[in-house]
């Protein structure tokens, strides 16, 4: 089943008439490829036994169960053209998407943004899974190894990072001093090559992260690079309008391919057979070169603006997708010239069919399908699912979109807003601007919830938590309060003004600010205690002489300079003042305590002892019933 809508969902994302977007985790649309893979595995045969008997698909939804994966029909690429929009995924904090890469097993899509973040999206439900800060600057390139064990990423600062499949960062190297635009693995994964704005290509040993050679020859920024899937051959494209082929062993330029009239934006070898090379440039054209003849055999036209990226299909050799700077997405079949929009069929023939292929002009090919409104801004990256049934695109409009082939008998997708535009689709009734905004808002809220749930383990760092706890006033030694830190720590952090002797102080009473503690009784004016050094403890006798006290105060000798609340001293302990008696507080009312919460100091309260407070009698049941009846309750007899 290519597309499975949960109960309550509308007619599709961007292509239906019913715009009731149902919230709920179980109602998210899912693209499940399990059934078509099982169907193909049950009925497939070896090629020498002939094709298996299967009923041909017809334009009816009942034939959806007979859909097969692209690998089942390697010679029929027209059935795999992704013309239907599946889902649009965007982060809570939106940034332009520079790189999209499917994980080797195809379960997730990895995107790299201009903020240096990696985002993982589910490959079937297209919902958010996780996000991480991978680089300090914009991510420009990413590539998985052929063994599916490593991931390389490069950024705007010229840094290359090694990642394991669980996104554990193993190594970081400074490959260039200028931005890195592209990188690629060798067929054996033992080396990789980078292309930078410093007009050079560098080959590195993967295990050691050491540069082995530098390829020089371009006269301007190197914008793209790729390593042949099976051979020792490197291709690079530059801002000097040239395409060069290199020998990685000797570092020598083998040949230079010409044909484009502007900056080369992408160069890519065909991954299945490796006989073709696709290039695109900012001259609104793409070219297909045959490595056996070292010349261009196809000229791809149709774009009204510059072409920014392209991608080969992983199964079909003759299917190529291109993305433009105006947000358009075109799909070309190299064995079908097709006709331009509103024009006659081209009259050029393939060089293979001409009497002399070496001098025959390149065949002009127009797209087999056009998506002129796929994105609002430039498409920077395209990548196919390993099975070849879903295409992902990342754009400067900060949205990652997923595209797939339509189901049998599905025609609404050809009249959606990605084909004819928002205004025309709204006039035809296939697009509701209000409903789309509501649906997009619902999707953004859902993505925010997914992101919040996926990042529950990312709390504040320990240093910030300690900083917040330190700023809370409280009692020294009490966990979670700010004054539990030592004086040296507070002074080092600069949170408290230093006192004499290098000692710092924080207020022990909440809301009192940084007030100094009261000085002991009998100390001269302006006197401060010296700092305490654990390695060199002070002399207590000398300290007592400085304070002016021969010994510690005994009961009845050293009264405090302020009155204490009644009930805080033991029974029979009397304070004796050396000087005039301080003023006493006014007597409490009804013999109670003058401090709330403390017991009385005399015999008030019914003969109780000091510090004892008696409760009043509880009302009886008759009094409670009479009180309720006065309020109008419990008057009627049951």
Coordinates of C-alpha atoms in Angstrom, one line a residue:
X1 CA 0.0 0.0 0.0
X2 CA 1.6 3.2 -1.1
X3 CA -0.5 5.6 0.9
X4 CA -2.5 4.8 4.0
X5 CA -4.7 7.5 5.5
X6 CA -5.9 7.1 9.0
X7 CA -9.5 7.5 10.0
X8 CA -10.8 11.0 9.9
X9 CA -8.1 12.4 7.6
X10 CA -9.0 14.4 4.5
X11 CA -8.4 13.6 0.9
X12 CA -4.6 14.2 1.1
X13 CA -2.0 16.8 1.8
X14 CA -2.5 19.6 -0.6
X15 CA -4.6 17.8 -3.1
X16 CA -8.1 17.1 -1.6
X17 CA -11.4 18.9 -1.1
X18 CA -11.9 17.9 2.5
X19 CA -9.6 20.0 4.7
X20 CA -10.6 18.5 8.1
X21 CA -7.1 17.8 9.5
X22 CA -7.6 15.4 12.4
X23 CA -5.3 15.8 15.3
X24 CA -4.1 12.7 17.0
X25 CA -1.0 10.5 16.9
X26 CA -2.8 7.5 15.4
X27 CA -4.3 9.5 12.5
X28 CA -1.1 10.7 10.9
X29 CA -0.8 9.7 7.2
X30 CA 1.7 7.0 6.6
X31 CA 3.5 5.8 3.4
X32 CA 3.9 2.1 3.9
X33 CA 6.0 0.1 1.4
X34 CA 5.8 -3.2 3.2
X35 CA 2.9 -4.6 1.3
X36 CA 4.3 -3.9 -2.1
X37 CA 7.7 -5.4 -1.1
X38 CA 6.0 -8.6 0.2
X39 CA 3.8 -8.8 -3.0
X40 CA 6.9 -8.6 -5.2
X41 CA 8.9 -11.1 -3.1
X42 CA 6.1 -13.6 -3.5
X43 CA 5.7 -13.4 -7.2
X44 CA 9.2 -12.5 -8.6
X45 CA 11.2 -14.9 -10.7
X46 CA 14.8 -15.0 -11.9
X47 CA 15.3 -13.0 -15.2
X48 CA 16.1 -16.2 -17.2
X49 CA 12.7 -17.7 -16.4
X50 CA 10.8 -14.8 -17.9
X51 CA 8.6 -12.2 -16.3
X52 CA 6.1 -13.5 -13.7
X53 CA 2.4 -13.5 -14.5
X54 CA 0.9 -10.4 -12.9
X55 CA -2.1 -8.4 -13.8
X56 CA -1.3 -5.0 -15.3
X57 CA -2.2 -2.0 -13.2
X58 CA -5.3 -0.1 -14.3
X59 CA -6.6 3.3 -13.4
X60 CA -8.6 2.2 -10.4
X61 CA -8.0 2.3 -6.7
X62 CA -8.8 -1.4 -6.5
X63 CA -5.4 -2.1 -8.2
X64 CA -3.5 -0.4 -5.4
X65 CA -2.8 -3.8 -3.8
X66 CA -1.0 -4.8 -7.0
X67 CA 1.5 -2.0 -6.9
X68 CA 5.1 -3.1 -7.1
X69 CA 8.3 -1.4 -6.0
X70 CA 10.5 0.3 -8.6
X71 CA 13.0 -2.6 -8.5
X72 CA 10.3 -4.9 -9.9
X73 CA 10.1 -2.8 -13.1
X74 CA 13.6 -1.5 -13.8
X75 CA 12.8 -0.8 -17.5
X76 CA 9.6 1.2 -16.8
X77 CA 10.7 4.4 -15.2
X78 CA 7.5 6.3 -16.1
X79 CA 5.6 4.5 -13.3
X80 CA 8.1 5.8 -10.7
X81 CA 7.9 9.6 -11.5
X82 CA 7.1 11.3 -8.2
X83 CA 4.3 13.7 -9.1
X84 CA 2.3 13.6 -5.8
X85 CA 3.0 15.7 -2.8
X86 CA 3.1 13.6 0.4
X87 CA 4.0 15.8 3.3
X88 CA 5.7 19.1 4.2
X89 CA 8.0 19.0 7.3
X90 CA 9.4 22.0 9.0
X91 CA 11.1 22.7 12.3
X92 CA 9.8 24.8 15.2
X93 CA 12.7 27.3 14.6
X94 CA 12.9 27.5 10.8
X95 CA 16.1 27.7 8.8
X96 CA 16.9 27.1 5.1
X97 CA 17.5 23.4 4.4
X98 CA 20.9 22.9 2.6
X99 CA 21.2 19.1 2.7
X100 CA 18.8 16.2 2.7
X101 CA 20.1 12.6 3.0
X102 CA 18.2 9.4 3.5
X103 CA 19.8 7.1 6.1
X104 CA 21.2 3.9 4.4
X105 CA 18.3 1.7 5.7
X106 CA 15.7 4.3 4.5
X107 CA 13.9 4.6 7.9
X108 CA 14.7 8.3 8.4
X109 CA 15.6 11.4 6.5
X110 CA 18.5 13.5 7.7
X111 CA 18.4 17.3 7.0
X112 CA 21.2 19.8 7.5
X113 CA 20.2 23.5 7.9
X114 CA 22.0 26.8 7.7
X115 CA 22.0 27.0 11.5
X116 CA 24.2 23.9 11.8
X117 CA 21.5 21.6 13.0
X118 CA 20.8 18.0 12.1
X119 CA 17.1 17.0 12.1
X120 CA 15.8 13.5 11.7
X121 CA 12.4 12.9 10.2
X122 CA 10.6 9.6 10.2
X123 CA 10.7 7.9 6.7
X124 CA 7.1 6.6 6.8
X125 CA 5.0 9.1 8.9
X126 CA 7.4 12.0 8.1
X127 CA 7.1 13.3 11.7
X128 CA 9.8 14.9 13.7
X129 CA 12.1 12.5 15.6
X130 CA 15.1 14.4 17.0
X131 CA 17.3 17.5 16.4
X132 CA 20.9 18.2 17.4
X133 CA 23.4 21.0 17.0
X134 CA 26.0 19.3 14.8
X135 CA 28.0 22.3 13.5
X136 CA 28.7 25.9 14.7
X137 CA 28.0 27.2 11.2
X138 CA 25.9 26.3 8.2
X139 CA 26.0 22.7 7.0
X140 CA 27.0 22.6 3.3
X141 CA 27.4 18.9 2.5
X142 CA 26.9 15.4 4.0
X143 CA 27.6 12.0 2.6
X144 CA 27.1 8.4 3.9
X145 CA 29.8 5.8 3.3
X146 CA 29.2 2.8 1.0
X147 CA 29.4 0.5 4.0
X148 CA 26.7 2.5 5.7
X149 CA 28.9 2.8 8.8
X150 CA 29.9 6.4 8.7
X151 CA 28.6 9.8 7.9
X152 CA 30.7 12.8 6.9
X153 CA 29.5 16.4 7.1
X154 CA 31.1 19.7 6.1
X155 CA 30.2 23.3 7.1
X156 CA 30.8 26.9 6.2
X157 CA 34.0 27.1 8.3
X158 CA 35.8 24.4 6.4
X159 CA 35.3 21.8 9.2
X160 CA 34.7 18.1 8.4
X161 CA 33.1 15.9 11.1
X162 CA 32.9 12.1 11.4
X163 CA 29.6 10.7 12.7
X164 CA 28.6 7.1 13.6
X165 CA 25.1 5.9 12.7
X166 CA 23.9 6.8 16.2
X167 CA 25.2 10.3 15.5
X168 CA 28.2 10.1 17.9
X169 CA 30.8 12.6 16.8
X170 CA 34.1 10.8 16.6
X171 CA 36.5 13.2 14.9
X172 CA 36.7 16.8 13.7
X173 CA 39.3 18.0 11.2
X174 CA 40.0 21.4 9.7
X175 CA 40.0 20.5 6.0
X176 CA 39.9 24.0 4.4
X177 CA 40.0 27.6 5.6
X178 CA 37.1 28.5 3.2
X179 CA 33.6 27.0 3.0
X180 CA 33.3 23.4 1.8
X181 CA 30.7 23.0 -0.9
X182 CA 30.7 19.2 -1.5
X183 CA 32.4 16.0 -0.5
X184 CA 32.4 12.3 -1.6
X185 CA 33.6 8.9 -0.5
X186 CA 35.9 6.6 -2.5
X187 CA 34.5 3.2 -3.6
X188 CA 36.4 1.5 -0.8
X189 CA 35.5 4.2 1.9
X190 CA 39.2 4.5 2.7
X191 CA 39.4 8.0 1.3
X192 CA 37.2 11.0 0.7
X193 CA 37.5 14.2 -1.3
X194 CA 36.3 17.7 -0.6
X195 CA 35.6 20.7 -2.8
X196 CA 36.0 24.2 -1.4
X197 CA 35.7 27.9 -2.3
X198 CA 39.5 28.1 -2.3
X199 CA 39.4 26.5 -5.8
X200 CA 41.1 23.3 -4.6
X201 CA 40.1 19.7 -4.1
X202 CA 41.7 17.8 -1.2
X203 CA 41.9 14.0 -0.8
X204 CA 42.0 12.8 2.8
X205 CA 42.8 9.4 4.3
X206 CA 39.6 8.5 6.2
X207 CA 41.2 6.4 9.0
X208 CA 43.8 9.0 10.0
X209 CA 42.0 12.2 8.8
X210 CA 45.3 13.3 7.1
X211 CA 45.5 15.1 3.8
X212 CA 47.1 13.0 1.1
X213 CA 47.0 15.3 -1.9
X214 CA 45.6 18.6 -3.2
X215 CA 44.1 18.8 -6.7
X216 CA 44.7 22.3 -8.2
X217 CA 43.6 23.4 -11.7
X218 CA 40.3 25.3 -11.3
X219 CA 40.6 29.1 -11.6
X220 CA 37.6 29.8 -9.3
X221 CA 35.5 28.3 -6.5
X222 CA 35.0 24.6 -6.7
X223 CA 31.3 24.1 -6.2
X224 CA 30.8 20.3 -6.6
X225 CA 32.7 17.0 -6.5
X226 CA 31.9 13.3 -6.9
X227 CA 33.8 10.1 -6.8
X228 CA 33.0 7.3 -9.3
X229 CA 31.1 4.5 -7.7
X230 CA 33.5 1.8 -8.9
X231 CA 36.6 3.5 -10.5
X232 CA 39.4 5.7 -9.4
X233 CA 37.9 8.8 -11.1
X234 CA 36.9 12.1 -9.6
X235 CA 34.8 14.8 -11.3
X236 CA 34.5 18.4 -10.1
X237 CA 32.6 21.5 -11.2
X238 CA 33.7 25.1 -10.6
X239 CA 32.6 28.7 -10.9
X240 CA 34.9 29.0 -13.9
X241 CA 32.3 27.1 -16.0
X242 CA 34.6 24.0 -16.4
X243 CA 34.1 20.3 -15.5
X244 CA 37.3 18.4 -14.8
X245 CA 38.0 14.7 -14.4
X246 CA 40.9 13.8 -12.1
X247 CA 43.1 10.8 -11.4
X248 CA 43.1 10.5 -7.5
X249 CA 46.3 8.4 -7.5
X250 CA 48.5 11.0 -9.3
X251 CA 46.4 14.1 -8.8
X252 CA 46.6 14.8 -12.5
X253 CA 43.7 16.4 -14.5
X254 CA 42.7 13.8 -17.1
X255 CA 40.4 16.0 -19.2
X256 CA 38.2 19.1 -19.1
X257 CA 34.6 19.0 -20.3
X258 CA 33.1 22.2 -21.7
X259 CA 29.6 23.1 -22.6
X260 CA 28.1 25.1 -19.8
X261 CA 28.1 28.9 -19.9
X262 CA 27.8 29.7 -16.2
X263 CA 28.7 28.4 -12.7
X264 CA 28.6 24.6 -12.4
X265 CA 26.2 23.9 -9.5
X266 CA 26.2 20.0 -9.4
X267 CA 28.2 17.1 -10.9
X268 CA 27.0 13.5 -10.2
X269 CA 28.0 10.1 -11.6
X270 CA 25.2 7.7 -12.4
X271 CA 25.2 5.3 -9.4
X272 CA 23.9 2.1 -11.0
X273 CA 26.2 1.5 -14.1
X274 CA 28.6 4.4 -13.8
X275 CA 28.7 5.1 -17.5
X276 CA 27.0 8.5 -17.4
X277 CA 27.8 11.9 -15.8
X278 CA 25.1 14.5 -15.1
X279 CA 25.9 18.1 -14.7
X280 CA 23.8 21.2 -14.1
X281 CA 24.7 24.9 -14.1
X282 CA 23.3 28.4 -13.7
X283 CA 22.7 28.7 -17.4
X284 CA 19.2 27.0 -17.1
X285 CA 20.4 23.7 -18.6
X286 CA 21.7 20.3 -17.5
X287 CA 23.9 18.0 -19.6
X288 CA 24.5 14.2 -19.7
X289 CA 28.0 13.1 -20.6
X290 CA 29.0 9.7 -21.7
X291 CA 32.3 8.7 -20.2
X292 CA 32.9 6.2 -23.0
X293 CA 32.9 9.0 -25.6
X294 CA 33.9 11.9 -23.3
X295 CA 31.2 14.1 -24.7
X296 CA 27.7 15.3 -24.0
X297 CA 24.9 13.2 -25.4
X298 CA 21.8 14.9 -23.9
X299 CA 20.9 18.5 -23.3
X300 CA 18.2 19.0 -20.8
X301 CA 16.1 22.1 -21.2
X302 CA 12.8 23.4 -19.7
X303 CA 13.8 25.4 -16.7
X304 CA 13.1 29.1 -16.8
X305 CA 15.6 29.9 -14.1
X306 CA 19.0 28.5 -13.0
X307 CA 19.3 24.8 -12.0
X308 CA 20.7 24.4 -8.5
X309 CA 20.7 20.6 -7.9
X310 CA 19.9 17.2 -9.5
X311 CA 19.6 13.6 -8.4
X312 CA 19.7 10.2 -10.2
X313 CA 17.2 7.5 -9.5
X314 CA 18.7 4.6 -7.5
X315 CA 17.0 2.0 -9.8
X316 CA 16.1 3.5 -13.1
X317 CA 19.1 4.6 -15.1
X318 CA 17.1 6.9 -17.4
X319 CA 15.3 8.9 -14.7
X320 CA 16.8 12.2 -13.6
X321 CA 15.3 14.9 -11.3
X322 CA 16.4 18.5 -11.2
X323 CA 15.6 21.4 -8.9
X324 CA 15.7 25.1 -9.9
X325 CA 16.4 28.3 -8.1
X326 CA 12.7 29.3 -8.6
X327 CA 11.5 26.3 -6.6
X328 CA 10.5 24.2 -9.7
X329 CA 11.0 20.4 -9.7
X330 CA 11.4 18.7 -13.1
X331 CA 11.7 15.0 -14.0
X332 CA 13.4 13.8 -17.2
X333 CA 13.3 10.5 -19.0
X334 CA 16.5 10.3 -21.0
X335 CA 15.1 7.9 -23.6
X336 CA 12.0 10.1 -24.2
X337 CA 12.7 13.5 -25.7
X338 CA 9.1 14.8 -25.1
X339 CA 7.9 18.1 -26.4
X340 CA 8.4 21.6 -24.8
X341 CA 5.5 23.3 -23.2
X342 CA 3.2 24.5 -25.9
X343 CA 5.6 23.5 -28.7
X344 CA 6.3 20.9 -31.3
X345 CA 8.3 17.7 -30.7
X346 CA 12.1 18.2 -31.0
X347 CA 13.7 17.1 -34.2
X348 CA 17.1 16.1 -32.8
X349 CA 18.1 12.5 -32.5
X350 CA 20.4 10.7 -30.1
X351 CA 24.1 10.6 -31.0
X352 CA 23.9 6.8 -30.8
X353 CA 21.5 6.7 -33.7
X354 CA 23.5 9.1 -35.9
X355 CA 26.0 7.9 -38.5
X356 CA 28.9 9.5 -36.8
X357 CA 28.3 9.9 -33.0
X358 CA 31.5 11.8 -32.5
X359 CA 30.3 14.9 -34.4
X360 CA 26.5 14.6 -33.9
X361 CA 25.0 17.3 -31.7
X362 CA 23.6 16.5 -28.3
X363 CA 19.9 15.4 -28.2
X364 CA 17.6 18.0 -26.6
X365 CA 15.3 16.5 -24.0
X366 CA 12.4 18.2 -22.2
X367 CA 10.9 17.1 -18.9
X368 CA 8.5 14.3 -18.7
X369 CA 6.8 15.9 -15.8
X370 CA 6.9 19.4 -14.3
X371 CA 6.2 20.7 -10.8
X372 CA 6.7 24.4 -11.3
X373 CA 5.5 25.3 -7.8
X374 CA 7.1 22.6 -5.8
X375 CA 8.8 25.2 -3.4
X376 CA 8.6 28.9 -3.0
X377 CA 12.3 29.4 -3.2
X378 CA 15.4 27.7 -4.5
X379 CA 15.7 23.9 -4.1
X380 CA 19.2 23.2 -2.6
X381 CA 19.2 19.4 -2.3
X382 CA 17.4 16.3 -3.6
X383 CA 17.7 12.7 -2.5
X384 CA 15.9 9.5 -3.4
X385 CA 14.8 6.9 -0.9
X386 CA 17.0 3.7 -1.3
X387 CA 13.9 1.8 -2.6
X388 CA 13.2 4.6 -5.1
X389 CA 9.6 5.3 -4.3
X390 CA 9.9 8.6 -2.3
X391 CA 11.9 11.7 -3.3
X392 CA 12.9 14.3 -0.6
X393 CA 13.6 17.9 -1.4
X394 CA 15.1 20.7 0.8
X395 CA 14.7 24.3 -0.1
X396 CA 15.5 27.8 0.9
X397 CA 11.9 28.3 2.0
X398 CA 12.9 26.3 5.1
X399 CA 10.6 23.3 4.3
X400 CA 11.4 19.7 3.6
X401 CA 8.9 18.1 1.2
X402 CA 8.3 14.4 0.3
X403 CA 7.1 13.3 -3.1
X404 CA 5.9 10.0 -4.4
X405 CA 4.2 8.3 -7.4
X406 CA 0.3 8.5 -7.5
X407 CA -1.8 5.5 -6.8
X408 CA -3.8 3.9 -9.7
X409 CA -6.7 6.1 -10.7
X410 CA -5.6 9.1 -8.6
X411 CA -6.0 12.3 -10.6
X412 CA -6.5 15.0 -8.0
X413 CA -2.7 15.4 -7.5
X414 CA -2.3 16.7 -11.1
X415 CA -4.4 19.8 -10.3
X416 CA -3.0 20.7 -6.9
X417 CA -1.3 23.9 -6.1
X418 CA 2.2 22.5 -6.8
X419 CA 1.2 22.0 -10.4
X420 CA -1.0 24.9 -11.3
X421 CA -0.3 27.4 -8.4
X422 CA -2.2 28.6 -5.4
X423 CA -4.5 31.0 -7.3
X424 CA -5.5 28.5 -10.0
X425 CA -6.0 25.7 -7.6
X426 CA -8.1 27.8 -5.4
X427 CA -10.2 28.9 -8.4
X428 CA -10.8 25.2 -9.3
X429 CA -11.7 24.2 -5.8
X430 CA -8.7 21.9 -5.3
X431 CA -7.0 24.2 -2.8
X432 CA -8.5 26.1 0.2
X433 CA -6.2 28.8 1.4
X434 CA -7.8 29.1 4.8
X435 CA -8.0 25.3 5.2
X436 CA -4.3 25.1 4.2
X437 CA -3.3 27.6 6.7
X438 CA -5.3 25.8 9.4
X439 CA -3.8 22.5 8.4
X440 CA -0.3 24.0 8.3
X441 CA -0.9 25.5 11.8
X442 CA -2.1 22.1 13.0
X443 CA 1.0 20.4 11.6
X444 CA 3.3 23.0 13.1
X445 CA 1.7 22.4 16.5
X446 CA 2.1 18.7 16.1
X447 CA 5.7 19.1 15.1
X448 CA 6.3 21.3 18.2
X449 CA 4.7 18.6 20.4
X450 CA 6.9 15.9 18.7
X451 CA 10.0 18.0 19.2
X452 CA 9.2 18.7 22.8
X453 CA 8.7 15.0 23.5
X454 CA 11.8 14.1 21.6
X455 CA 13.9 16.6 23.6
X456 CA 12.8 15.9 27.1
X457 CA 16.2 14.6 28.0
X458 CA 17.9 17.8 27.1
X459 CA 17.6 19.9 30.2
X460 CA 19.6 22.9 31.4
X461 CA 23.3 22.3 31.8
X462 CA 24.6 21.7 35.3
X463 CA 26.5 25.0 35.3
X464 CA 23.3 26.9 34.6
X465 CA 21.4 25.0 37.3
X466 CA 24.1 25.8 39.9
X467 CA 24.0 29.5 38.8
X468 CA 20.2 29.6 39.3
X469 CA 20.5 27.9 42.7
X470 CA 23.3 30.2 43.8
X471 CA 21.2 33.3 43.1
X472 CA 18.4 32.2 45.5
X473 CA 18.9 33.8 49.0
X474 CA 18.4 31.5 52.0
X475 CA 20.1 29.9 55.0
X476 CA 23.8 28.7 54.9
X477 CA 24.1 25.0 54.5
X478 CA 20.5 24.4 53.4
X479 CA 20.4 22.6 50.0
X480 CA 19.0 24.6 47.1
X481 CA 19.7 28.0 48.6
X482 CA 22.3 30.5 47.4
X483 CA 24.2 31.1 50.6
X484 CA 25.3 27.5 50.9
X485 CA 28.4 28.3 48.8
X486 CA 31.6 29.2 50.4
X487 CA 32.9 32.7 50.6
X488 CA 35.7 31.9 48.2
X489 CA 33.3 30.6 45.6
X490 CA 31.0 33.6 45.9
X491 CA 33.9 35.9 45.6
X492 CA 35.3 34.1 42.6
X493 CA 31.9 34.3 40.8
X494 CA 31.6 38.0 41.6
X495 CA 28.1 37.6 43.0
X496 CA 28.8 39.3 46.4
X497 CA 30.9 42.3 47.3
X498 CA 34.2 41.4 48.9
X499 CA 34.7 42.3 52.6
X500 CA 37.8 43.0 54.5
X501 CA 40.5 40.4 54.3
X502 CA 39.3 39.1 50.9
X503 CA 36.1 37.6 52.4
X504 CA 32.8 37.8 50.6
X505 CA 29.3 37.7 52.1
X506 CA 25.8 37.1 51.1
X507 CA 22.7 38.0 53.1
X508 CA 21.3 35.1 55.2
X509 CA 17.8 36.6 55.3
X510 CA 15.6 36.6 52.1
X511 CA 14.8 40.1 50.8
X512 CA 17.5 41.8 52.9
X513 CA 20.1 42.1 50.1
X514 CA 23.8 42.0 50.8
X515 CA 23.8 43.4 54.4
X516 CA 26.8 42.8 56.6
X517 CA 26.3 40.7 59.8
X518 CA 26.1 42.5 63.2
X519 CA 29.4 43.0 65.0
X520 CA 29.9 41.4 68.4
X521 CA 29.2 43.4 71.5
X522 CA 32.1 45.4 72.8
X523 CA 34.1 45.7 69.5
X524 CA 35.4 49.1 68.5
X525 CA 33.7 51.1 65.7
X526 CA 35.0 50.1 62.2
X527 CA 36.5 46.8 63.4
X528 CA 36.3 43.8 61.1
X529 CA 37.3 40.2 61.7
X530 CA 40.3 38.9 59.8
X531 CA 39.9 36.2 57.1
X532 CA 40.1 32.6 58.3
X533 CA 42.8 30.6 56.6
X534 CA 42.5 26.8 57.2
X535 CA 46.2 26.3 56.7
X536 CA 47.1 28.9 59.2
X537 CA 44.4 29.1 62.0
X538 CA 44.3 32.2 64.1
X539 CA 45.3 32.4 67.8
X540 CA 42.1 32.4 69.8
X541 CA 43.7 34.2 72.8
X542 CA 44.9 37.0 70.5
X543 CA 41.5 37.2 68.9
X544 CA 39.8 37.5 72.3
X545 CA 42.2 40.3 73.2
X546 CA 41.4 42.1 70.0
X547 CA 37.7 41.9 70.6
X548 CA 38.3 43.1 74.2
X549 CA 36.9 40.0 75.9
X550 CA 38.8 37.8 78.4
X551 CA 36.5 34.8 78.0
X552 CA 33.2 33.8 76.6
X553 CA 30.2 35.4 78.3
X554 CA 28.8 33.4 81.2
X555 CA 25.1 33.4 82.2
X556 CA 24.3 36.7 83.8
X557 CA 27.4 38.5 82.5
X558 CA 27.1 39.2 78.8
X559 CA 23.6 40.2 77.9
X560 CA 22.6 40.7 74.3
X561 CA 22.0 44.2 73.0
X562 CA 18.5 43.5 71.9
X563 CA 15.5 41.9 73.7
X564 CA 14.5 38.3 73.0
X565 CA 11.0 37.0 72.6
X566 CA 9.5 35.3 75.6
X567 CA 9.6 31.5 75.5
X568 CA 13.0 31.2 73.8
X569 CA 15.1 30.8 77.0
X570 CA 15.1 27.8 79.4
X571 CA 13.0 27.9 82.6
X572 CA 14.6 29.9 85.3
X573 CA 17.3 31.5 83.1
X574 CA 17.4 35.3 83.7
X575 CA 19.3 37.9 81.7
X576 CA 21.2 40.6 83.7
X577 CA 22.1 43.8 81.9
X578 CA 25.2 45.6 82.7
X579 CA 23.9 49.0 81.7
X580 CA 20.5 50.6 81.7
X581 CA 17.6 48.2 81.1
X582 CA 16.4 48.2 77.5
X583 CA 12.7 49.0 76.8
X584 CA 10.3 46.1 77.1
X585 CA 7.7 45.3 74.5
X586 CA 4.1 46.1 75.3
X587 CA 2.2 43.3 77.2
X588 CA 0.3 40.9 75.0
X589 CA -3.5 41.0 74.9
X590 CA -5.3 38.4 77.1
X591 CA -2.0 37.1 78.4
X592 CA -1.0 35.6 75.0
X593 CA 2.3 35.5 73.2
X594 CA 3.5 38.6 71.4
X595 CA 4.9 36.5 68.6
X596 CA 2.5 34.6 66.4
X597 CA 3.1 30.9 66.7
X598 CA 4.8 31.0 70.1
X599 CA 3.2 30.0 73.4
X600 CA 2.4 32.4 76.1
X601 CA 5.0 33.4 78.7
X602 CA 2.7 33.5 81.8
X603 CA -0.2 31.6 83.1
X604 CA -2.6 32.9 80.5
X605 CA -4.7 30.4 78.6
X606 CA -6.3 28.5 81.3
X607 CA -3.4 27.6 83.6
X608 CA -1.2 26.1 81.0
X609 CA 2.6 26.2 81.2
X610 CA 4.8 28.5 79.3
X611 CA 4.8 27.8 75.5
X612 CA 1.5 25.9 75.7
X613 CA -1.4 27.1 73.6
X614 CA -4.9 25.7 74.1
X615 CA -7.6 25.2 71.5
X616 CA -11.2 26.4 71.8
X617 CA -13.9 23.7 72.2
X618 CA -15.3 22.3 69.0
X619 CA -19.0 22.9 68.3
X620 CA -21.4 20.1 69.1
X621 CA -23.5 18.4 66.5
X622 CA -26.6 20.3 67.5
X623 CA -24.8 23.6 67.2
X624 CA -23.5 22.6 63.7
X625 CA -27.0 21.6 62.6
X626 CA -28.5 24.8 63.8
X627 CA -25.8 26.8 62.0
X628 CA -26.6 24.9 58.7
X629 CA -30.3 25.4 59.2
X630 CA -29.8 29.2 59.6
X631 CA -28.3 29.1 56.1
X632 CA -31.4 27.4 54.7
X633 CA -30.1 23.8 54.6
X634 CA -31.5 20.6 56.1
X635 CA -35.0 22.1 56.7
X636 CA -37.1 19.4 55.0
X637 CA -37.6 16.0 56.6
X638 CA -36.6 13.1 54.4

